[in-house]
CSV table of N, CA and C in Angstrom, one decimal:
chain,number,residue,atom,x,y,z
P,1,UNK,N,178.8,108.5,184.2
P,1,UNK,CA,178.1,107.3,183.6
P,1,UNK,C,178.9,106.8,182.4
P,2,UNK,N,179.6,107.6,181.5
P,2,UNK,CA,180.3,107.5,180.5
P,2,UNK,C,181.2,106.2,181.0
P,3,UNK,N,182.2,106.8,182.0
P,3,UNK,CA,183.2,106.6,183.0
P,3,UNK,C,183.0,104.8,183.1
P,4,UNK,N,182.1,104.5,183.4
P,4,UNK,CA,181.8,103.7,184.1
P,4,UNK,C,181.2,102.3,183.4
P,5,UNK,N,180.8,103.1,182.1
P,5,UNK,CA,180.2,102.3,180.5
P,5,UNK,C,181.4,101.8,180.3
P,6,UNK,N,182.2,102.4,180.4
P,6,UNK,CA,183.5,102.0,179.7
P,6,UNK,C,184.7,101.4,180.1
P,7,UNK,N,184.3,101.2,181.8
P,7,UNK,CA,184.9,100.4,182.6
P,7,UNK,C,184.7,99.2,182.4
P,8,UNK,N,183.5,99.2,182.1
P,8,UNK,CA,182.6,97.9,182.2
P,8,UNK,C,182.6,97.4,181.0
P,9,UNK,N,183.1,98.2,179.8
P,9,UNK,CA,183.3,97.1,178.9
P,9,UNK,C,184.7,96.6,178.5
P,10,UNK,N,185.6,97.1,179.0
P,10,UNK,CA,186.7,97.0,179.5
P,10,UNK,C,186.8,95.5,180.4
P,11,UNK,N,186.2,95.6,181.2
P,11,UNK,CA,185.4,94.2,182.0
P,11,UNK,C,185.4,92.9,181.2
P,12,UNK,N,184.3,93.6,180.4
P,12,UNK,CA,183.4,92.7,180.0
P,12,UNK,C,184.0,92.0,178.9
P,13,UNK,N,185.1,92.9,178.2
P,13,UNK,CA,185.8,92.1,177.1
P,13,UNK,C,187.1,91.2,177.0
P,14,UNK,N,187.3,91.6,178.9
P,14,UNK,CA,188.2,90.2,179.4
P,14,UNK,C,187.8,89.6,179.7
P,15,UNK,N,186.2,89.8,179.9
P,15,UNK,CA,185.9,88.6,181.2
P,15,UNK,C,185.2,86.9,180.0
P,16,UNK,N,185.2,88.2,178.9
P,16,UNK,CA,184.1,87.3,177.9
P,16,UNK,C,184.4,87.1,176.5
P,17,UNK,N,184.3,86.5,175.1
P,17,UNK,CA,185.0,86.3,173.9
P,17,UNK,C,183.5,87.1,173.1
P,18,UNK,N,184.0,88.0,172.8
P,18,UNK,CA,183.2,88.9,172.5
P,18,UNK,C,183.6,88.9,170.9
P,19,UNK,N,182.9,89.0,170.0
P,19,UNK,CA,183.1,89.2,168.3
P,19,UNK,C,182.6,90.2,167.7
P,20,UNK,N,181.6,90.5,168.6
P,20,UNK,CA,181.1,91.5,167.3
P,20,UNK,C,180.4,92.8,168.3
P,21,UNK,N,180.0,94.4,167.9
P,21,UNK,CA,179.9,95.2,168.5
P,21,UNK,C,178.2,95.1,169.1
P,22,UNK,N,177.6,93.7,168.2
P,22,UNK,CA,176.4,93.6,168.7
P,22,UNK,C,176.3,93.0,170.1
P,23,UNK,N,177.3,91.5,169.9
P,23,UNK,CA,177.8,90.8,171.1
P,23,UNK,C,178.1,91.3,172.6
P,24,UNK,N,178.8,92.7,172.3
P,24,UNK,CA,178.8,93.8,173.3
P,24,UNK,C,178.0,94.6,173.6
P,25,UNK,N,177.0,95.0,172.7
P,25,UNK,CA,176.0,95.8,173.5
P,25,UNK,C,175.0,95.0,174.0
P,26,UNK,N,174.9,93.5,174.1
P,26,UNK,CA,173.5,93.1,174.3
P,26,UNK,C,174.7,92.5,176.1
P,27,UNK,N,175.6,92.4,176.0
P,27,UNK,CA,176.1,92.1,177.5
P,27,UNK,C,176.1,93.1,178.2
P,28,UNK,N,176.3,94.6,177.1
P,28,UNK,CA,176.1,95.7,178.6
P,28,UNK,C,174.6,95.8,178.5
P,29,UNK,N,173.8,95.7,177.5
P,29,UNK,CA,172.5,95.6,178.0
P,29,UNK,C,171.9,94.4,179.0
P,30,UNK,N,172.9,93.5,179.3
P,30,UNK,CA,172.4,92.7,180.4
P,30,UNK,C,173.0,93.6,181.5
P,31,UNK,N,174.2,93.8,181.4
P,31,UNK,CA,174.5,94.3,182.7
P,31,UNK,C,174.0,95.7,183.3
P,32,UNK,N,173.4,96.3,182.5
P,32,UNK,CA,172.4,97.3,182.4
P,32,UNK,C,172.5,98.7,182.2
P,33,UNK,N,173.5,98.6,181.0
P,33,UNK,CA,173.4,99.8,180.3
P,33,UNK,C,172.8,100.0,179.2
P,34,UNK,N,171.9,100.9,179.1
P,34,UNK,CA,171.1,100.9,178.2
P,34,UNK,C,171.9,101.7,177.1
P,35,UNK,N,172.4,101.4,175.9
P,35,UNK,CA,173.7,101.5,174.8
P,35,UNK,C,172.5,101.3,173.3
P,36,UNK,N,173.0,102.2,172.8
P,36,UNK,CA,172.7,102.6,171.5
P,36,UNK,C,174.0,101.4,170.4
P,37,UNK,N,173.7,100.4,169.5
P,37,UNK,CA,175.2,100.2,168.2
P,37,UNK,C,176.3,102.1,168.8
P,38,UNK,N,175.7,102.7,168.5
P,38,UNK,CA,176.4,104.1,167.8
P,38,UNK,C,177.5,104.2,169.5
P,39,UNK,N,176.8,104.2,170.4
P,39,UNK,CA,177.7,104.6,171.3
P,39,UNK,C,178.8,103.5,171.4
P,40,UNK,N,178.3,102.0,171.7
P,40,UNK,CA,179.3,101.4,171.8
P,40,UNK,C,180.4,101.3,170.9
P,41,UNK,N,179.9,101.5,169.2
P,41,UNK,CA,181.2,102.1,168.5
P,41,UNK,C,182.0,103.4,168.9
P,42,UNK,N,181.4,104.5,169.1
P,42,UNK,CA,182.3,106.0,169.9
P,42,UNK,C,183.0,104.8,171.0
P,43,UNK,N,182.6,104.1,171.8
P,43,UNK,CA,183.1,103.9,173.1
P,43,UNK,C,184.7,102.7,172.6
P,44,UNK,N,184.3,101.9,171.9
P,44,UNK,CA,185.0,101.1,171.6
P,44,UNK,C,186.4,102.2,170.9
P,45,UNK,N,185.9,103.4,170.2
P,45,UNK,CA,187.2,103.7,169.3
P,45,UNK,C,188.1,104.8,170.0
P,46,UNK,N,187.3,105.1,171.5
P,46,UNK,CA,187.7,106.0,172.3
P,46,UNK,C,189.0,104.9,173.6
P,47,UNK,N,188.3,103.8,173.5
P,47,UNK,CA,189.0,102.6,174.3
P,47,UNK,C,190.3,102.3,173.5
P,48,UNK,N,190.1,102.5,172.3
P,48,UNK,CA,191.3,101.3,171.1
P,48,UNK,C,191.0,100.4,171.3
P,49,UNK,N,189.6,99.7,171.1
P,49,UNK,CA,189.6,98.2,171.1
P,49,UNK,C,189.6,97.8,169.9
P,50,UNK,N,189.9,96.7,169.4
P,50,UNK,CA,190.2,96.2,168.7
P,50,UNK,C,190.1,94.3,168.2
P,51,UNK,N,189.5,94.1,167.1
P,51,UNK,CA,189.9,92.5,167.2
P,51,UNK,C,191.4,92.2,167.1
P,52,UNK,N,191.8,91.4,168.1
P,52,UNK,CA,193.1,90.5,168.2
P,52,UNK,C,193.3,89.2,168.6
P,53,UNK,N,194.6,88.9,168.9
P,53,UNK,CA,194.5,87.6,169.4
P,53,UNK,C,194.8,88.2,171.0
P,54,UNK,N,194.2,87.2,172.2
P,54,UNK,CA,194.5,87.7,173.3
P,54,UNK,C,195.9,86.6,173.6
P,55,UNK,N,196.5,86.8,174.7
P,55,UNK,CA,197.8,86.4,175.6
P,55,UNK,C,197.5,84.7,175.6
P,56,UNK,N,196.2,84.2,175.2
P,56,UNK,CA,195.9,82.4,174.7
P,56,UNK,C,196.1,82.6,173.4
P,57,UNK,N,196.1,83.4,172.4
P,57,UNK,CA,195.9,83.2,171.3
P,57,UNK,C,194.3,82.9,170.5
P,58,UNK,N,193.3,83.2,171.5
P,58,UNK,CA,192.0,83.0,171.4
P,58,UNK,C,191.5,84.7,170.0
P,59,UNK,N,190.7,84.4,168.9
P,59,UNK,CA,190.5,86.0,168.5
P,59,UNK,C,189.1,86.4,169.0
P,60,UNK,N,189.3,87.4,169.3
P,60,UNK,CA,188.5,88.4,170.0
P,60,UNK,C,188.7,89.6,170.0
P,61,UNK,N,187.2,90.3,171.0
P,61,UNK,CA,187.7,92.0,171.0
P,61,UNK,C,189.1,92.0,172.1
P,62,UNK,N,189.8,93.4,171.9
P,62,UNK,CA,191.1,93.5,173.4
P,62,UNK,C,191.2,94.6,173.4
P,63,UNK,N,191.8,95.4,173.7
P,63,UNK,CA,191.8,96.9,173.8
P,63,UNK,C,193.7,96.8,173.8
P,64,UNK,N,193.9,97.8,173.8
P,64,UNK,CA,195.4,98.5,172.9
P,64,UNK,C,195.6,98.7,174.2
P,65,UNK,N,197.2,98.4,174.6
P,65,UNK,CA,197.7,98.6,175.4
P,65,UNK,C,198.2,99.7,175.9
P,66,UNK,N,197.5,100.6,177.3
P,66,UNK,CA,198.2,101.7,177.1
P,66,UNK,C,200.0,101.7,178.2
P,67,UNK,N,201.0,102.3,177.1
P,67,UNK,CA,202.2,102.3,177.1
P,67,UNK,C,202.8,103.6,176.5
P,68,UNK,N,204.2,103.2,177.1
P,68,UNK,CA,205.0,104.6,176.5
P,68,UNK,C,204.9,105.1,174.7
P,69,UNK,N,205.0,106.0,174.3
P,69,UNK,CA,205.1,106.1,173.5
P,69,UNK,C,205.8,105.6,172.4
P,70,UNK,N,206.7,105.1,172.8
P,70,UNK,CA,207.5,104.5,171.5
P,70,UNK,C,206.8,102.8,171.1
P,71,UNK,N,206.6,102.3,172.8
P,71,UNK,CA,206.2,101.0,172.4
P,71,UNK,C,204.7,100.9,172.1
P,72,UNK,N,204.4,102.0,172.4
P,72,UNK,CA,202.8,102.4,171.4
P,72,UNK,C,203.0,102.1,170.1
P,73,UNK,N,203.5,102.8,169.4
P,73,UNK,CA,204.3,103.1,168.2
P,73,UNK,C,204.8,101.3,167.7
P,74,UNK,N,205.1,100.8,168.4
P,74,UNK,CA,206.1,99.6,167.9
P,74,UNK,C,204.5,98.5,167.6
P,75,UNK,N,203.8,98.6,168.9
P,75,UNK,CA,202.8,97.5,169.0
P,75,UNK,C,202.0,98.5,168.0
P,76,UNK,N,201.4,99.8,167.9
P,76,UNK,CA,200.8,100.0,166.0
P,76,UNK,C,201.5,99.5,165.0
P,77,UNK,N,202.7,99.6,164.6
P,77,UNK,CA,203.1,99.2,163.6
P,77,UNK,C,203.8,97.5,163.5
P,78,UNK,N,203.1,96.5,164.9
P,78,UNK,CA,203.2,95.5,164.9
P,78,UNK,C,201.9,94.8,164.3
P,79,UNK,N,200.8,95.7,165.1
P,79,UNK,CA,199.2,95.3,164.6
P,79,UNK,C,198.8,95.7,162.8
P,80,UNK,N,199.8,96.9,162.6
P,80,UNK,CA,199.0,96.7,161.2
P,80,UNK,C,199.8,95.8,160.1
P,81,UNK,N,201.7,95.4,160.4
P,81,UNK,CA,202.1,94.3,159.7
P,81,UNK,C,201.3,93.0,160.0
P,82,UNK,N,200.6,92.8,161.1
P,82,UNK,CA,200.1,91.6,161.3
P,82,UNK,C,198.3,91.1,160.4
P,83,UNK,N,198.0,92.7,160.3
P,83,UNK,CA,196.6,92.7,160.0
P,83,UNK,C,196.5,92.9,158.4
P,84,UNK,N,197.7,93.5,157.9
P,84,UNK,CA,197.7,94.0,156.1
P,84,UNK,C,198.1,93.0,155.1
P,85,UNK,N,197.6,93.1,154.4
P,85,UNK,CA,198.6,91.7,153.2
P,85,UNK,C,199.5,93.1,152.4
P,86,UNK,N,198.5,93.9,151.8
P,86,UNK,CA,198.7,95.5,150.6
P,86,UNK,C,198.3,96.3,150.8
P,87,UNK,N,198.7,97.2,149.9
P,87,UNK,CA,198.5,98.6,150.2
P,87,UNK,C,198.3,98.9,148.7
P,88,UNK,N,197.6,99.6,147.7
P,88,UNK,CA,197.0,100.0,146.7
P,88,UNK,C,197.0,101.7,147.0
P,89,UNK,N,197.0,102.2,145.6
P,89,UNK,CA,195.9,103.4,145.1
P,89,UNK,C,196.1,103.7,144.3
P,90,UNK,N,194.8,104.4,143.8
P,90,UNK,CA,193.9,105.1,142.6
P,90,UNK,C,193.7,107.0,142.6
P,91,UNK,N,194.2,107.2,141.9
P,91,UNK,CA,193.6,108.6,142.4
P,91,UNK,C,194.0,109.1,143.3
P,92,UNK,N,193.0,109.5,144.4
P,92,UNK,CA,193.1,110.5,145.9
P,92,UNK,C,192.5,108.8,146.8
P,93,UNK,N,192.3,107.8,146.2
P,93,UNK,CA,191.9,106.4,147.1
P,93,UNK,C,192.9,105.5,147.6
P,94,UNK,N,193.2,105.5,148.5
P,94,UNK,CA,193.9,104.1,148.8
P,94,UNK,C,193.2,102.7,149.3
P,95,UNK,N,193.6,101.6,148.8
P,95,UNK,CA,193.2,100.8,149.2
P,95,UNK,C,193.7,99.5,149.8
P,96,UNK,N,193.8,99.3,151.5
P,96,UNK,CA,194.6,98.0,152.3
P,96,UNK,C,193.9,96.9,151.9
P,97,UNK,N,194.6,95.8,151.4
P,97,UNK,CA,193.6,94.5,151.5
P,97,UNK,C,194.1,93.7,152.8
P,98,UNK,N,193.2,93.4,153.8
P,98,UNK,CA,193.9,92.2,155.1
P,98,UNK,C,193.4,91.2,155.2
P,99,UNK,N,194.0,91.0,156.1
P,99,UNK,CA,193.6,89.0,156.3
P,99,UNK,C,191.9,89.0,157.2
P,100,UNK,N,191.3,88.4,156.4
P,100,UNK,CA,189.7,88.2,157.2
P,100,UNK,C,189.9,88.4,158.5
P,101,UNK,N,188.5,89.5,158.8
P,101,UNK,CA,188.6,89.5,159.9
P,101,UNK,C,189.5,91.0,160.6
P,102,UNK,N,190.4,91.5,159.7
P,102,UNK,CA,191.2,92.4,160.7
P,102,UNK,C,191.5,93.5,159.7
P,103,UNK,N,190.3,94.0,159.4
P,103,UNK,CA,189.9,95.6,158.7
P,103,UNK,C,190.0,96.2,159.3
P,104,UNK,N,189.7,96.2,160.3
P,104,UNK,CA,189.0,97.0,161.7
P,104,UNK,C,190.4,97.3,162.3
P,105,UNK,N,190.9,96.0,162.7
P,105,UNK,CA,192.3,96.3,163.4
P,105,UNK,C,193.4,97.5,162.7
P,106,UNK,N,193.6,97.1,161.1
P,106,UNK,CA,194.3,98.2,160.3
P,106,UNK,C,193.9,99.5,160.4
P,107,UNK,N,192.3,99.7,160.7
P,107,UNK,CA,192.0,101.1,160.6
P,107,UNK,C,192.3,102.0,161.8
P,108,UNK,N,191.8,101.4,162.8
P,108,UNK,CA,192.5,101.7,164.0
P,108,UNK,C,193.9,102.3,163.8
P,109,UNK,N,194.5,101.4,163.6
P,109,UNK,CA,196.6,101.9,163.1
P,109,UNK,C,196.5,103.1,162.3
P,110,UNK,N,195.7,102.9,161.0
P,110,UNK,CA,195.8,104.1,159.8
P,110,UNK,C,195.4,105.2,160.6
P,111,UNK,N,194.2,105.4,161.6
P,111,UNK,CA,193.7,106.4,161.8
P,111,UNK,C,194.2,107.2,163.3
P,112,UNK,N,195.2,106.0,163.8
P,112,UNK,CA,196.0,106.6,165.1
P,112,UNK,C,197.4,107.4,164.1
P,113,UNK,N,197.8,106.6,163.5
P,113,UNK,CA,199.0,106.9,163.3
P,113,UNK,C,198.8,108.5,161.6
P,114,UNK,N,197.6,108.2,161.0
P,114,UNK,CA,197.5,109.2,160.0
P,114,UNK,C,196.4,110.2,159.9
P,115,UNK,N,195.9,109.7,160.7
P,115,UNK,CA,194.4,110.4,160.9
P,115,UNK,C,194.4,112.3,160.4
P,116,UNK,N,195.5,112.6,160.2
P,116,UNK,CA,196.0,114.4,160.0
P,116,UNK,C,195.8,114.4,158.1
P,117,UNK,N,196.3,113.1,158.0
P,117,UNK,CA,197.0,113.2,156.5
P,117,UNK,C,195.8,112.4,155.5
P,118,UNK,N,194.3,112.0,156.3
P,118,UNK,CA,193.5,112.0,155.4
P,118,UNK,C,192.1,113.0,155.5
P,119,UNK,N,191.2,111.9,154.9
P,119,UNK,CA,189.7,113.0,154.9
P,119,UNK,C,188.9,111.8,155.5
P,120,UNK,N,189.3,110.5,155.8
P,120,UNK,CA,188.6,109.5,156.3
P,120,UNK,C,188.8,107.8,155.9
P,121,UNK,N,188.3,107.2,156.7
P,121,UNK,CA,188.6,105.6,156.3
P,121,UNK,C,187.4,104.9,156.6
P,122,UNK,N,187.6,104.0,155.9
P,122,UNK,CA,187.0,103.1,156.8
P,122,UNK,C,186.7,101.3,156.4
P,123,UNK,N,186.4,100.6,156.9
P,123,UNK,CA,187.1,99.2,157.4
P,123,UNK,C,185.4,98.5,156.9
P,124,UNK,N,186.1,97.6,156.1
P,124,UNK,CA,185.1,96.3,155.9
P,124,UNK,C,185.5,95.3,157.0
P,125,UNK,N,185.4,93.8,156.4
P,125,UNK,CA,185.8,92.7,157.4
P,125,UNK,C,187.2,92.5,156.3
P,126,UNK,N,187.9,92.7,155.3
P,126,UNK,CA,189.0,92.3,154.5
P,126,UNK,C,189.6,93.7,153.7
P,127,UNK,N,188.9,94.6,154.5
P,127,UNK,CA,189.7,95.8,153.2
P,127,UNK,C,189.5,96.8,153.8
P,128,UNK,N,190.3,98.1,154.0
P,128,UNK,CA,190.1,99.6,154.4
P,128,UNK,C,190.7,100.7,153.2
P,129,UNK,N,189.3,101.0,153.0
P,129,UNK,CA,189.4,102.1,152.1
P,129,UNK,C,189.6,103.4,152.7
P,130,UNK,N,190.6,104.6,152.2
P,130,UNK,CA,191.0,105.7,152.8
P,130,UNK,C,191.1,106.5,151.2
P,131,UNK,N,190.4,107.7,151.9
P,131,UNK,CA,190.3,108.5,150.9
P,131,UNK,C,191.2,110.1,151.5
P,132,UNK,N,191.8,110.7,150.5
P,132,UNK,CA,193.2,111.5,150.6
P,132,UNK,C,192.7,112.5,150.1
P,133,UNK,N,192.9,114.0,150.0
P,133,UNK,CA,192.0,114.9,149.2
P,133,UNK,C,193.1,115.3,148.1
P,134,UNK,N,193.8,114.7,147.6
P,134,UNK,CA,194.8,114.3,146.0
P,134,UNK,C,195.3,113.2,145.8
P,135,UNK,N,195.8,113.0,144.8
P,135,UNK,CA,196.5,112.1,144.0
P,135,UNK,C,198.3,112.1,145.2
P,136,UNK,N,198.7,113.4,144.7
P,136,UNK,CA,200.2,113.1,146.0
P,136,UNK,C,199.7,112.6,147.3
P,137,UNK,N,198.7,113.2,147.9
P,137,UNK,CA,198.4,112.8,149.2
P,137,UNK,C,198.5,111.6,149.0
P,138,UNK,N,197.6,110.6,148.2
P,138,UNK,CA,197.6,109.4,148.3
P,138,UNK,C,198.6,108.7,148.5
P,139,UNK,N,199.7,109.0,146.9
P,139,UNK,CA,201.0,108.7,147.1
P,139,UNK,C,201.8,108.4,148.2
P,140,UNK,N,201.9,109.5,148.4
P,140,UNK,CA,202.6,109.2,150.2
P,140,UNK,C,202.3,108.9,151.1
P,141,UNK,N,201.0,108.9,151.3
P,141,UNK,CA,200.3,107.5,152.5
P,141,UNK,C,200.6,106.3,151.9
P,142,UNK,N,199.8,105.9,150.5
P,142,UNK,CA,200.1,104.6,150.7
P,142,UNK,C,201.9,104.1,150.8
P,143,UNK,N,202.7,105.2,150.4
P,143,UNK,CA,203.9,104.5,150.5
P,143,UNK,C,204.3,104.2,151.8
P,144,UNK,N,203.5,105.0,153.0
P,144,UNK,CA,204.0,105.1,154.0
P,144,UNK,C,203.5,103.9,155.2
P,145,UNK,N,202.6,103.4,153.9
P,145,UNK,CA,202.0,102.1,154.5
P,145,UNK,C,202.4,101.0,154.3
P,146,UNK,N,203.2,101.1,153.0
P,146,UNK,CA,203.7,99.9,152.5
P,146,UNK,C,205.3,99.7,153.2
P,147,UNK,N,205.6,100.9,153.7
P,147,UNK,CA,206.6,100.5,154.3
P,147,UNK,C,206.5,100.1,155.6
P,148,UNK,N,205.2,100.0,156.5
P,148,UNK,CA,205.2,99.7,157.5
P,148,UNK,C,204.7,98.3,157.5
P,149,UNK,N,204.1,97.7,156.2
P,149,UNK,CA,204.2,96.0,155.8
P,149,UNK,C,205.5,95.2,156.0
């Protein structure tokens, strides 16, 4: 069933200009999956979907391309120079500011690419806050973010 949720919104996010995780559950609730907000976020972060621009340049939801590893690597650290303006911190906090709209996309990146080296993130519509469990921790994430700006 899972399997199959997730085909379909895979589907459904090419077939359709989809914006928001509500916009997606009420299409698979037409198409007749009965979806909880909560699942279709697990499902969406298990997919790598993501707001982007698609291959028209239209923004919408897309899902992450699956590829080799390196150009995995290349297209994360394409999506979060495209999505970040800064990189900040305070303390054990760091803080990304992005371009409207592509919170979500950065966190995605931060949390594929660091996910080891925090305690959690998480994404407004212009800003992702990540919290480090010290002050060095912080330090060298955010440096490691700013260099991927």
């Amino acid at each position: 069933m899972k399997a199959n949720r997730q085909e379909a919104i895979l589907t459904l996010i090419k077939q359709q200009i989809i914006l928001t995780q509500e916009d997606l559950q009420n299409a698979l609730l037409s198409a007749g999956y009965e979806v909880t907000q909560s699942t279709v976020s697990r499902d969406m972060k298990e997919l790598r979907i993501v707001k982007g621009h698609d291959e028209n340049g239209v923004y919408r939801y897309v899902a992450a391309e699956g590829r080799a590893e390196s150009t995995n690597q290349h297209h994360l650290n394409e999506l979060f120079r495209r999505s970040a303006k800064s990189v900040g911190y305070a303390m054990n906090d760091i803080v990304v500011k992005c371009y409207e709209g592509m919170a979500q996309s950065a966190a995605v990146v931060i949390d594929e690419l660091f996910s080891g080296r925090m305690l959690g993130s998480i994404a407004g519509d212009d800003t992702v806050l990540i919290i480090t469990a010290d002050v060095p921790s912080a330090a060298a994430l955010a440096g490691e973010l700013q260099k991927l700006l």
